[in-house]
């Protein structure tokens, strides 16, 4: 725990704390949240990070993709989450088209940090120019490679990425370049476990997997998927943690412990 010794105030985890966890081989647990009640519960259980994902477009707003989510929506939900947490590190997604240029990215990231109280922003794809610009302006950035939900209309489906050698090499090269551009963390979504293992080993920054095998430095799931209360079919890489729990808090605890003990994801949740 992070205590300010003079006033004994509980401080949220920092990117330095999370990097230290990678260094000492402690897995980082992360869940998405979009409101104060779930934020408080996730925080109480001890989950290390909360991602205010633009997945809220699907699980909260009922859209069939993340594309309709606006920066105003993201600021609102990030504020709801940050109002209720004490310890968890908060990352907020930059939504579709909010980082078309580095200047736009900086303007919108500033809103997520100043109004939403996010500690880091996440953007999808090999946007080295934006990452560099944000980092130069003091904004911590999490990259996101593999399956990019904001590119669904180019991809055509939410299928696994990086299966072929050329595609795997491109993801590997992009990951190294994002780190070089200053990214402080990377989310890898829906890639073969073997590729995610290599990337997690090669990068010095924490690599957080979703559908990317157990060898990543940490794991993230969409909260509603792991509680099995989503509007669409639960993805193969997720698990219903509520089925063996008597309440939501227990389910979140079970997820947190499974991540910490290297028990989730199992082979059946990996590619
Ligand atoms: O929006 C989100 O919830 C995400 C996760 C799927 C990583 O980006």
PDB file of C-alpha atoms and ligand atoms in Angstrom:
ATOM      1  CA  UNK A   1       0.000   0.000   0.000  1.00  0.00           C
ATOM      2  CA  UNK A   2       1.034   3.556  -0.650  1.00  0.00           C
ATOM      3  CA  UNK A   3       0.805   5.654   2.480  1.00  0.00           C
ATOM      4  CA  UNK A   4       1.826   9.234   2.869  1.00  0.00           C
ATOM      5  CA  UNK A   5       3.602   8.776   6.213  1.00  0.00           C
ATOM      6  CA  UNK A   6       2.880  12.220   7.691  1.00  0.00           C
ATOM      7  CA  UNK A   7      -0.872  12.354   7.093  1.00  0.00           C
ATOM      8  CA  UNK A   8      -1.425   8.594   6.580  1.00  0.00           C
ATOM      9  CA  UNK A   9      -3.433   9.276   3.421  1.00  0.00           C
ATOM     10  CA  UNK A  10      -3.991   6.332   1.065  1.00  0.00           C
ATOM     11  CA  UNK A  11      -2.584   7.360  -2.313  1.00  0.00           C
ATOM     12  CA  UNK A  12      -3.569   5.737  -5.611  1.00  0.00           C
ATOM     13  CA  UNK A  13      -1.025   3.430  -7.220  1.00  0.00           C
ATOM     14  CA  UNK A  14       1.286   5.168  -9.702  1.00  0.00           C
ATOM     15  CA  UNK A  15       2.851   4.023 -12.976  1.00  0.00           C
ATOM     16  CA  UNK A  16       6.086   3.567 -10.997  1.00  0.00           C
ATOM     17  CA  UNK A  17       4.343   1.126  -8.629  1.00  0.00           C
ATOM     18  CA  UNK A  18       2.976  -0.833 -11.602  1.00  0.00           C
ATOM     19  CA  UNK A  19       6.371  -0.962 -13.332  1.00  0.00           C
ATOM     20  CA  UNK A  20       7.890  -2.230 -10.071  1.00  0.00           C
ATOM     21  CA  UNK A  21       5.267  -5.003 -10.026  1.00  0.00           C
ATOM     22  CA  UNK A  22       6.433  -6.099 -13.485  1.00  0.00           C
ATOM     23  CA  UNK A  23      10.061  -6.032 -12.324  1.00  0.00           C
ATOM     24  CA  UNK A  24       9.371  -8.268  -9.348  1.00  0.00           C
ATOM     25  CA  UNK A  25       7.111 -10.626 -11.335  1.00  0.00           C
ATOM     26  CA  UNK A  26       3.858  -9.718  -9.586  1.00  0.00           C
ATOM     27  CA  UNK A  27       0.877  -9.915 -11.929  1.00  0.00           C
ATOM     28  CA  UNK A  28      -1.166  -6.727 -12.377  1.00  0.00           C
ATOM     29  CA  UNK A  29      -4.960  -7.086 -12.162  1.00  0.00           C
ATOM     30  CA  UNK A  30      -7.280  -4.759 -14.044  1.00  0.00           C
ATOM     31  CA  UNK A  31     -11.023  -4.555 -14.711  1.00  0.00           C
ATOM     32  CA  UNK A  32     -13.109  -2.058 -16.607  1.00  0.00           C
ATOM     33  CA  UNK A  33     -15.606   0.106 -14.727  1.00  0.00           C
ATOM     34  CA  UNK A  34     -17.827   2.975 -15.746  1.00  0.00           C
ATOM     35  CA  UNK A  35     -19.547   4.118 -12.546  1.00  0.00           C
ATOM     36  CA  UNK A  36     -18.847   4.920  -8.902  1.00  0.00           C
ATOM     37  CA  UNK A  37     -20.449   1.831  -7.308  1.00  0.00           C
ATOM     38  CA  UNK A  38     -18.471  -0.731  -9.310  1.00  0.00           C
ATOM     39  CA  UNK A  39     -15.352   1.432  -9.019  1.00  0.00           C
ATOM     40  CA  UNK A  40     -15.627   1.387  -5.210  1.00  0.00           C
ATOM     41  CA  UNK A  41     -16.161  -2.380  -5.150  1.00  0.00           C
ATOM     42  CA  UNK A  42     -13.259  -3.152  -7.496  1.00  0.00           C
ATOM     43  CA  UNK A  43     -11.054  -0.790  -5.489  1.00  0.00           C
ATOM     44  CA  UNK A  44     -12.079  -2.380  -2.164  1.00  0.00           C
ATOM     45  CA  UNK A  45     -11.175  -5.856  -3.438  1.00  0.00           C
ATOM     46  CA  UNK A  46      -7.670  -4.598  -4.289  1.00  0.00           C
ATOM     47  CA  UNK A  47      -7.688  -4.797  -8.085  1.00  0.00           C
ATOM     48  CA  UNK A  48      -4.663  -2.741  -9.170  1.00  0.00           C
ATOM     49  CA  UNK A  49      -6.069  -0.811 -12.122  1.00  0.00           C
ATOM     50  CA  UNK A  50      -9.453   0.318 -13.424  1.00  0.00           C
ATOM     51  CA  UNK A  51      -9.823   0.898 -17.151  1.00  0.00           C
ATOM     52  CA  UNK A  52     -12.630   3.255 -18.123  1.00  0.00           C
ATOM     53  CA  UNK A  53     -12.870   1.626 -21.516  1.00  0.00           C
ATOM     54  CA  UNK A  54     -14.804   2.836 -24.523  1.00  0.00           C
ATOM     55  CA  UNK A  55     -16.376  -0.636 -24.284  1.00  0.00           C
ATOM     56  CA  UNK A  56     -18.944   1.402 -22.357  1.00  0.00           C
ATOM     57  CA  UNK A  57     -20.427   2.163 -25.773  1.00  0.00           C
ATOM     58  CA  UNK A  58     -21.456  -1.490 -25.982  1.00  0.00           C
ATOM     59  CA  UNK A  59     -22.107  -2.554 -22.369  1.00  0.00           C
ATOM     60  CA  UNK A  60     -23.594   0.707 -21.013  1.00  0.00           C
ATOM     61  CA  UNK A  61     -24.991   2.460 -24.071  1.00  0.00           C
ATOM     62  CA  UNK A  62     -26.090  -0.632 -26.032  1.00  0.00           C
ATOM     63  CA  UNK A  63     -24.346   0.227 -29.305  1.00  0.00           C
ATOM     64  CA  UNK A  64     -22.985  -2.562 -31.520  1.00  0.00           C
ATOM     65  CA  UNK A  65     -19.464  -1.070 -31.486  1.00  0.00           C
ATOM     66  CA  UNK A  66     -17.329   1.446 -29.552  1.00  0.00           C
ATOM     67  CA  UNK A  67     -17.441   3.995 -32.385  1.00  0.00           C
ATOM     68  CA  UNK A  68     -20.331   6.206 -31.160  1.00  0.00           C
ATOM     69  CA  UNK A  69     -18.624   6.970 -27.829  1.00  0.00           C
ATOM     70  CA  UNK A  70     -17.720  10.644 -27.439  1.00  0.00           C
ATOM     71  CA  UNK A  71     -15.016  12.354 -25.409  1.00  0.00           C
ATOM     72  CA  UNK A  72     -17.840  13.894 -23.332  1.00  0.00           C
ATOM     73  CA  UNK A  73     -19.095  10.376 -22.464  1.00  0.00           C
ATOM     74  CA  UNK A  74     -15.556   9.313 -21.543  1.00  0.00           C
ATOM     75  CA  UNK A  75     -14.975  12.333 -19.294  1.00  0.00           C
ATOM     76  CA  UNK A  76     -18.314  11.760 -17.537  1.00  0.00           C
ATOM     77  CA  UNK A  77     -17.689   8.056 -16.831  1.00  0.00           C
ATOM     78  CA  UNK A  78     -14.033   8.607 -15.894  1.00  0.00           C
ATOM     79  CA  UNK A  79     -15.110  11.201 -13.316  1.00  0.00           C
ATOM     80  CA  UNK A  80     -17.741   8.771 -11.915  1.00  0.00           C
ATOM     81  CA  UNK A  81     -15.056   6.088 -11.519  1.00  0.00           C
ATOM     82  CA  UNK A  82     -12.334   8.343 -10.099  1.00  0.00           C
ATOM     83  CA  UNK A  83     -14.736   9.860  -7.544  1.00  0.00           C
ATOM     84  CA  UNK A  84     -15.064   6.448  -5.866  1.00  0.00           C
ATOM     85  CA  UNK A  85     -11.610   4.883  -5.964  1.00  0.00           C
ATOM     86  CA  UNK A  86      -8.862   5.179  -3.400  1.00  0.00           C
ATOM     87  CA  UNK A  87      -6.022   2.904  -4.504  1.00  0.00           C
ATOM     88  CA  UNK A  88      -6.537   1.667  -8.071  1.00  0.00           C
ATOM     89  CA  UNK A  89      -4.651   3.316 -10.952  1.00  0.00           C
ATOM     90  CA  UNK A  90      -7.105   4.808 -13.472  1.00  0.00           C
ATOM     91  CA  UNK A  91      -6.690   4.604 -17.246  1.00  0.00           C
ATOM     92  CA  UNK A  92      -9.232   6.208 -19.587  1.00  0.00           C
ATOM     93  CA  UNK A  93      -9.720   5.452 -23.275  1.00  0.00           C
ATOM     94  CA  UNK A  94      -9.404   8.144 -25.906  1.00  0.00           C
ATOM     95  CA  UNK A  95     -12.471   7.321 -28.037  1.00  0.00           C
ATOM     96  CA  UNK A  96     -12.709   6.903 -31.821  1.00  0.00           C
ATOM     97  CA  UNK A  97     -11.556  10.000 -33.778  1.00  0.00           C
ATOM     98  CA  UNK A  98     -10.514  11.891 -30.641  1.00  0.00           C
ATOM     99  CA  UNK A  99      -6.804  11.524 -31.511  1.00  0.00           C
ATOM    100  CA  UNK A 100      -6.743  12.108 -35.265  1.00  0.00           C
ATOM    101  CA  UNK A 101      -3.871  14.547 -34.791  1.00  0.00           C
ATOM    102  CA  UNK A 102      -1.377  14.909 -31.933  1.00  0.00           C
ATOM    103  CA  UNK A 103      -2.877  18.279 -30.971  1.00  0.00           C
ATOM    104  CA  UNK A 104      -6.401  16.807 -30.837  1.00  0.00           C
ATOM    105  CA  UNK A 105      -5.060  13.916 -28.778  1.00  0.00           C
ATOM    106  CA  UNK A 106      -3.462  16.310 -26.292  1.00  0.00           C
ATOM    107  CA  UNK A 107      -6.608  18.441 -25.996  1.00  0.00           C
ATOM    108  CA  UNK A 108      -8.808  15.402 -25.354  1.00  0.00           C
ATOM    109  CA  UNK A 109      -6.320  13.637 -23.076  1.00  0.00           C
ATOM    110  CA  UNK A 110      -6.137  16.835 -21.004  1.00  0.00           C
ATOM    111  CA  UNK A 111      -9.935  16.692 -20.553  1.00  0.00           C
ATOM    112  CA  UNK A 112      -9.725  13.071 -19.366  1.00  0.00           C
ATOM    113  CA  UNK A 113      -7.026  14.025 -16.866  1.00  0.00           C
ATOM    114  CA  UNK A 114      -8.232  17.450 -15.687  1.00  0.00           C
ATOM    115  CA  UNK A 115     -11.982  16.785 -15.620  1.00  0.00           C
ATOM    116  CA  UNK A 116     -12.013  12.995 -15.285  1.00  0.00           C
ATOM    117  CA  UNK A 117      -8.972  12.629 -13.015  1.00  0.00           C
ATOM    118  CA  UNK A 118      -7.475   9.833 -15.168  1.00  0.00           C
ATOM    119  CA  UNK A 119      -3.824   8.968 -14.494  1.00  0.00           C
ATOM    120  CA  UNK A 120      -3.133   7.620 -17.990  1.00  0.00           C
ATOM    121  CA  UNK A 121      -4.898   7.619 -21.363  1.00  0.00           C
ATOM    122  CA  UNK A 122      -5.106   4.707 -23.789  1.00  0.00           C
ATOM    123  CA  UNK A 123      -5.213   4.891 -27.571  1.00  0.00           C
ATOM    124  CA  UNK A 124      -5.456   2.176 -30.201  1.00  0.00           C
ATOM    125  CA  UNK A 125      -2.960   1.334 -32.907  1.00  0.00           C
ATOM    126  CA  UNK A 126       0.562   2.328 -33.952  1.00  0.00           C
ATOM    127  CA  UNK A 127      -0.009   6.094 -33.417  1.00  0.00           C
ATOM    128  CA  UNK A 128       3.622   6.897 -32.568  1.00  0.00           C
ATOM    129  CA  UNK A 129       3.176  10.608 -33.418  1.00  0.00           C
ATOM    130  CA  UNK A 130       0.364  11.014 -30.871  1.00  0.00           C
ATOM    131  CA  UNK A 131       2.142   8.978 -28.190  1.00  0.00           C
ATOM    132  CA  UNK A 132       5.327  11.038 -28.539  1.00  0.00           C
ATOM    133  CA  UNK A 133       3.413  14.340 -28.448  1.00  0.00           C
ATOM    134  CA  UNK A 134       1.357  13.347 -25.396  1.00  0.00           C
ATOM    135  CA  UNK A 135       4.378  12.066 -23.485  1.00  0.00           C
ATOM    136  CA  UNK A 136       6.328  15.248 -24.355  1.00  0.00           C
ATOM    137  CA  UNK A 137       3.467  17.171 -22.743  1.00  0.00           C
ATOM    138  CA  UNK A 138       3.515  15.122 -19.539  1.00  0.00           C
ATOM    139  CA  UNK A 139       0.616  12.794 -20.346  1.00  0.00           C
ATOM    140  CA  UNK A 140       1.194   9.084 -19.559  1.00  0.00           C
ATOM    141  CA  UNK A 141       0.037   6.848 -22.418  1.00  0.00           C
ATOM    142  CA  UNK A 142      -0.995   3.219 -22.709  1.00  0.00           C
ATOM    143  CA  UNK A 143      -0.795   1.735 -26.213  1.00  0.00           C
ATOM    144  CA  UNK A 144      -3.244  -0.896 -27.489  1.00  0.00           C
ATOM    145  CA  UNK A 145      -2.275  -3.438 -30.177  1.00  0.00           C
ATOM    146  CA  UNK A 146      -3.674  -6.688 -31.602  1.00  0.00           C
ATOM    147  CA  UNK A 147      -7.442  -6.526 -32.014  1.00  0.00           C
ATOM    148  CA  UNK A 148      -8.404  -2.843 -32.308  1.00  0.00           C
ATOM    149  CA  UNK A 149     -12.162  -2.493 -31.687  1.00  0.00           C
ATOM    150  CA  UNK A 150     -12.206   1.095 -33.028  1.00  0.00           C
ATOM    151  CA  UNK A 151     -11.089  -0.357 -36.412  1.00  0.00           C
ATOM    152  CA  UNK A 152     -13.934  -2.893 -36.595  1.00  0.00           C
ATOM    153  CA  UNK A 153     -15.131  -1.516 -39.944  1.00  0.00           C
ATOM    154  CA  UNK A 154     -11.694  -2.167 -41.429  1.00  0.00           C
ATOM    155  CA  UNK A 155     -11.232  -5.531 -39.714  1.00  0.00           C
ATOM    156  CA  UNK A 156     -14.712  -6.914 -40.421  1.00  0.00           C
ATOM    157  CA  UNK A 157     -14.821  -9.038 -37.252  1.00  0.00           C
ATOM    158  CA  UNK A 158     -13.508  -9.275 -33.698  1.00  0.00           C
ATOM    159  CA  UNK A 159     -11.159 -12.126 -34.630  1.00  0.00           C
ATOM    160  CA  UNK A 160      -7.744 -13.025 -33.238  1.00  0.00           C
ATOM    161  CA  UNK A 161      -4.864 -10.944 -34.707  1.00  0.00           C
ATOM    162  CA  UNK A 162      -1.195 -11.786 -35.340  1.00  0.00           C
ATOM    163  CA  UNK A 163      -1.674 -15.446 -36.238  1.00  0.00           C
ATOM    164  CA  UNK A 164       0.408 -15.235 -39.427  1.00  0.00           C
ATOM    165  CA  UNK A 165       4.167 -14.613 -39.187  1.00  0.00           C
ATOM    166  CA  UNK A 166       4.054 -11.240 -41.007  1.00  0.00           C
ATOM    167  CA  UNK A 167       1.206  -9.935 -38.840  1.00  0.00           C
ATOM    168  CA  UNK A 168       2.938 -11.151 -35.662  1.00  0.00           C
ATOM    169  CA  UNK A 169       6.181  -9.410 -36.686  1.00  0.00           C
ATOM    170  CA  UNK A 170       4.273  -6.169 -37.325  1.00  0.00           C
ATOM    171  CA  UNK A 171       2.644  -6.281 -33.858  1.00  0.00           C
ATOM    172  CA  UNK A 172       6.052  -7.004 -32.297  1.00  0.00           C
ATOM    173  CA  UNK A 173       7.696  -4.083 -34.173  1.00  0.00           C
ATOM    174  CA  UNK A 174       4.812  -1.724 -33.311  1.00  0.00           C
ATOM    175  CA  UNK A 175       5.048  -2.681 -29.634  1.00  0.00           C
ATOM    176  CA  UNK A 176       8.767  -1.843 -29.533  1.00  0.00           C
ATOM    177  CA  UNK A 177       8.144   1.432 -31.380  1.00  0.00           C
ATOM    178  CA  UNK A 178       5.328   2.441 -28.991  1.00  0.00           C
ATOM    179  CA  UNK A 179       7.675   1.870 -26.065  1.00  0.00           C
ATOM    180  CA  UNK A 180      10.350   3.928 -27.842  1.00  0.00           C
ATOM    181  CA  UNK A 181       7.803   6.716 -28.416  1.00  0.00           C
ATOM    182  CA  UNK A 182       7.294   6.848 -24.639  1.00  0.00           C
ATOM    183  CA  UNK A 183       4.267   4.642 -23.941  1.00  0.00           C
ATOM    184  CA  UNK A 184       4.265   3.600 -20.285  1.00  0.00           C
ATOM    185  CA  UNK A 185       2.082   0.524 -20.732  1.00  0.00           C
ATOM    186  CA  UNK A 186       0.639  -1.646 -23.483  1.00  0.00           C
ATOM    187  CA  UNK A 187      -2.643  -3.546 -23.815  1.00  0.00           C
ATOM    188  CA  UNK A 188      -2.481  -6.575 -26.116  1.00  0.00           C
ATOM    189  CA  UNK A 189      -5.911  -7.806 -27.223  1.00  0.00           C
ATOM    190  CA  UNK A 190      -6.683 -11.168 -28.849  1.00  0.00           C
ATOM    191  CA  UNK A 191      -3.269 -12.335 -29.991  1.00  0.00           C
ATOM    192  CA  UNK A 192      -1.630 -15.760 -29.722  1.00  0.00           C
ATOM    193  CA  UNK A 193      -0.292 -16.446 -26.212  1.00  0.00           C
ATOM    194  CA  UNK A 194       3.126 -17.276 -27.691  1.00  0.00           C
ATOM    195  CA  UNK A 195       3.385 -13.814 -29.315  1.00  0.00           C
ATOM    196  CA  UNK A 196       2.186 -12.042 -26.158  1.00  0.00           C
ATOM    197  CA  UNK A 197       4.830 -13.899 -24.142  1.00  0.00           C
ATOM    198  CA  UNK A 198       7.640 -12.689 -26.421  1.00  0.00           C
ATOM    199  CA  UNK A 199       6.366  -9.092 -26.387  1.00  0.00           C
ATOM    200  CA  UNK A 200       5.971  -9.088 -22.583  1.00  0.00           C
ATOM    201  CA  UNK A 201       9.539 -10.352 -22.210  1.00  0.00           C
ATOM    202  CA  UNK A 202      11.062  -7.924 -24.733  1.00  0.00           C
ATOM    203  CA  UNK A 203       9.332  -4.792 -23.424  1.00  0.00           C
ATOM    204  CA  UNK A 204      10.361  -3.147 -20.171  1.00  0.00           C
ATOM    205  CA  UNK A 205       6.914  -1.523 -19.734  1.00  0.00           C
ATOM    206  CA  UNK A 206       3.981  -3.549 -18.292  1.00  0.00           C
ATOM    207  CA  UNK A 207       2.042  -5.507 -20.942  1.00  0.00           C
ATOM    208  CA  UNK A 208      -1.594  -6.152 -20.019  1.00  0.00           C
ATOM    209  CA  UNK A 209      -3.373  -8.942 -21.887  1.00  0.00           C
ATOM    210  CA  UNK A 210      -6.982  -9.599 -22.821  1.00  0.00           C
ATOM    211  CA  UNK A 211      -7.259 -12.817 -24.775  1.00  0.00           C
ATOM    212  CA  UNK A 212      -3.454 -12.879 -24.900  1.00  0.00           C
ATOM    213  CA  UNK A 213      -2.493 -15.730 -22.569  1.00  0.00           C
ATOM    214  CA  UNK A 214      -1.196 -15.981 -19.025  1.00  0.00           C
ATOM    215  CA  UNK A 215       2.383 -14.799 -19.716  1.00  0.00           C
ATOM    216  CA  UNK A 216       1.503 -11.089 -19.952  1.00  0.00           C
ATOM    217  CA  UNK A 217       2.476  -8.888 -17.002  1.00  0.00           C
ATOM    218  CA  UNK A 218      -1.175  -8.354 -16.153  1.00  0.00           C
ATOM    219  CA  UNK A 219      -4.730  -9.064 -17.245  1.00  0.00           C
ATOM    220  CA  UNK A 220      -7.776  -6.962 -18.021  1.00  0.00           C
ATOM    221  CA  UNK A 221     -11.382  -8.040 -18.613  1.00  0.00           C
ATOM    222  CA  UNK A 222     -14.561  -6.141 -19.343  1.00  0.00           C
ATOM    223  CA  UNK A 223     -16.407  -6.234 -15.995  1.00  0.00           C
ATOM    224  CA  UNK A 224     -19.761  -7.134 -17.538  1.00  0.00           C
ATOM    225  CA  UNK A 225     -18.218 -10.059 -19.447  1.00  0.00           C
ATOM    226  CA  UNK A 226     -16.695 -11.604 -16.300  1.00  0.00           C
ATOM    227  CA  UNK A 227     -20.030 -11.155 -14.489  1.00  0.00           C
ATOM    228  CA  UNK A 228     -21.773 -12.648 -17.528  1.00  0.00           C
ATOM    229  CA  UNK A 229     -24.271  -9.794 -17.711  1.00  0.00           C
ATOM    230  CA  UNK A 230     -23.324  -8.361 -21.109  1.00  0.00           C
ATOM    231  CA  UNK A 231     -25.863  -7.801 -23.866  1.00  0.00           C
ATOM    232  CA  UNK A 232     -23.857  -9.888 -26.327  1.00  0.00           C
ATOM    233  CA  UNK A 233     -22.237 -13.330 -26.163  1.00  0.00           C
ATOM    234  CA  UNK A 234     -19.316 -13.561 -23.692  1.00  0.00           C
ATOM    235  CA  UNK A 235     -16.011 -13.734 -25.621  1.00  0.00           C
ATOM    236  CA  UNK A 236     -14.114 -17.035 -25.450  1.00  0.00           C
ATOM    237  CA  UNK A 237     -11.179 -15.392 -23.672  1.00  0.00           C
ATOM    238  CA  UNK A 238     -13.368 -14.216 -20.784  1.00  0.00           C
ATOM    239  CA  UNK A 239     -14.735 -16.302 -17.905  1.00  0.00           C
ATOM    240  CA  UNK A 240     -17.933 -16.157 -15.880  1.00  0.00           C
ATOM    241  CA  UNK A 241     -16.517 -15.531 -12.385  1.00  0.00           C
ATOM    242  CA  UNK A 242     -20.013 -15.052 -10.916  1.00  0.00           C
ATOM    243  CA  UNK A 243     -21.045 -18.655 -11.597  1.00  0.00           C
ATOM    244  CA  UNK A 244     -18.975 -19.973  -8.686  1.00  0.00           C
ATOM    245  CA  UNK A 245     -19.474 -16.968  -6.387  1.00  0.00           C
ATOM    246  CA  UNK A 246     -22.402 -16.005  -4.193  1.00  0.00           C
ATOM    247  CA  UNK A 247     -22.193 -12.283  -4.986  1.00  0.00           C
ATOM    248  CA  UNK A 248     -20.434  -9.742  -7.216  1.00  0.00           C
ATOM    249  CA  UNK A 249     -17.757  -8.833  -4.658  1.00  0.00           C
ATOM    250  CA  UNK A 250     -16.767 -12.503  -4.363  1.00  0.00           C
ATOM    251  CA  UNK A 251     -16.630 -12.835  -8.164  1.00  0.00           C
ATOM    252  CA  UNK A 252     -14.303  -9.824  -8.444  1.00  0.00           C
ATOM    253  CA  UNK A 253     -12.155 -11.246  -5.608  1.00  0.00           C
ATOM    254  CA  UNK A 254     -11.943 -14.595  -7.418  1.00  0.00           C
ATOM    255  CA  UNK A 255     -10.804 -12.848 -10.621  1.00  0.00           C
ATOM    256  CA  UNK A 256      -8.207 -10.756  -8.754  1.00  0.00           C
ATOM    257  CA  UNK A 257      -6.773 -13.838  -7.019  1.00  0.00           C
ATOM    258  CA  UNK A 258      -6.810 -15.939 -10.191  1.00  0.00           C
ATOM    259  CA  UNK A 259      -4.763 -13.247 -11.978  1.00  0.00           C
ATOM    260  CA  UNK A 260      -2.318 -12.889  -9.076  1.00  0.00           C
ATOM    261  CA  UNK A 261      -1.871 -16.690  -8.864  1.00  0.00           C
ATOM    262  CA  UNK A 262      -1.260 -17.093 -12.645  1.00  0.00           C
ATOM    263  CA  UNK A 263      -4.511 -19.149 -12.801  1.00  0.00           C
ATOM    264  CA  UNK A 264      -6.344 -16.885 -15.241  1.00  0.00           C
ATOM    265  CA  UNK A 265      -6.383 -17.021 -18.206  1.00  0.00           C
ATOM    266  CA  UNK A 266      -6.246 -20.807 -18.531  1.00  0.00           C
ATOM    267  CA  UNK A 267      -5.530 -22.555 -21.825  1.00  0.00           C
ATOM    268  CA  UNK A 268      -9.219 -22.562 -22.776  1.00  0.00           C
ATOM    269  CA  UNK A 269      -9.267 -18.721 -22.546  1.00  0.00           C
ATOM    270  CA  UNK A 270      -6.144 -18.341 -24.706  1.00  0.00           C
ATOM    271  CA  UNK A 271      -5.305 -18.653 -28.388  1.00  0.00           C
TER     272      UNK A 271
HETATM  273  O1  LIG B   1     -12.613  -0.548 -24.007  1.00  0.00           O
HETATM  274  C1  LIG B   1     -12.165  -1.490 -23.338  1.00  0.00           C
HETATM  275  O2  LIG B   1     -12.805  -2.015 -22.423  1.00  0.00           O
HETATM  276  C2  LIG B   1     -10.850  -1.995 -23.702  1.00  0.00           C
HETATM  277  C3  LIG B   1     -10.482  -3.365 -23.217  1.00  0.00           C
HETATM  278  C4  LIG B   1     -11.178  -4.363 -24.045  1.00  0.00           C
HETATM  279  C5  LIG B   1      -9.016  -3.567 -23.186  1.00  0.00           C
HETATM  280  O3  LIG B   1     -10.119  -1.346 -24.381  1.00  0.00           O
END
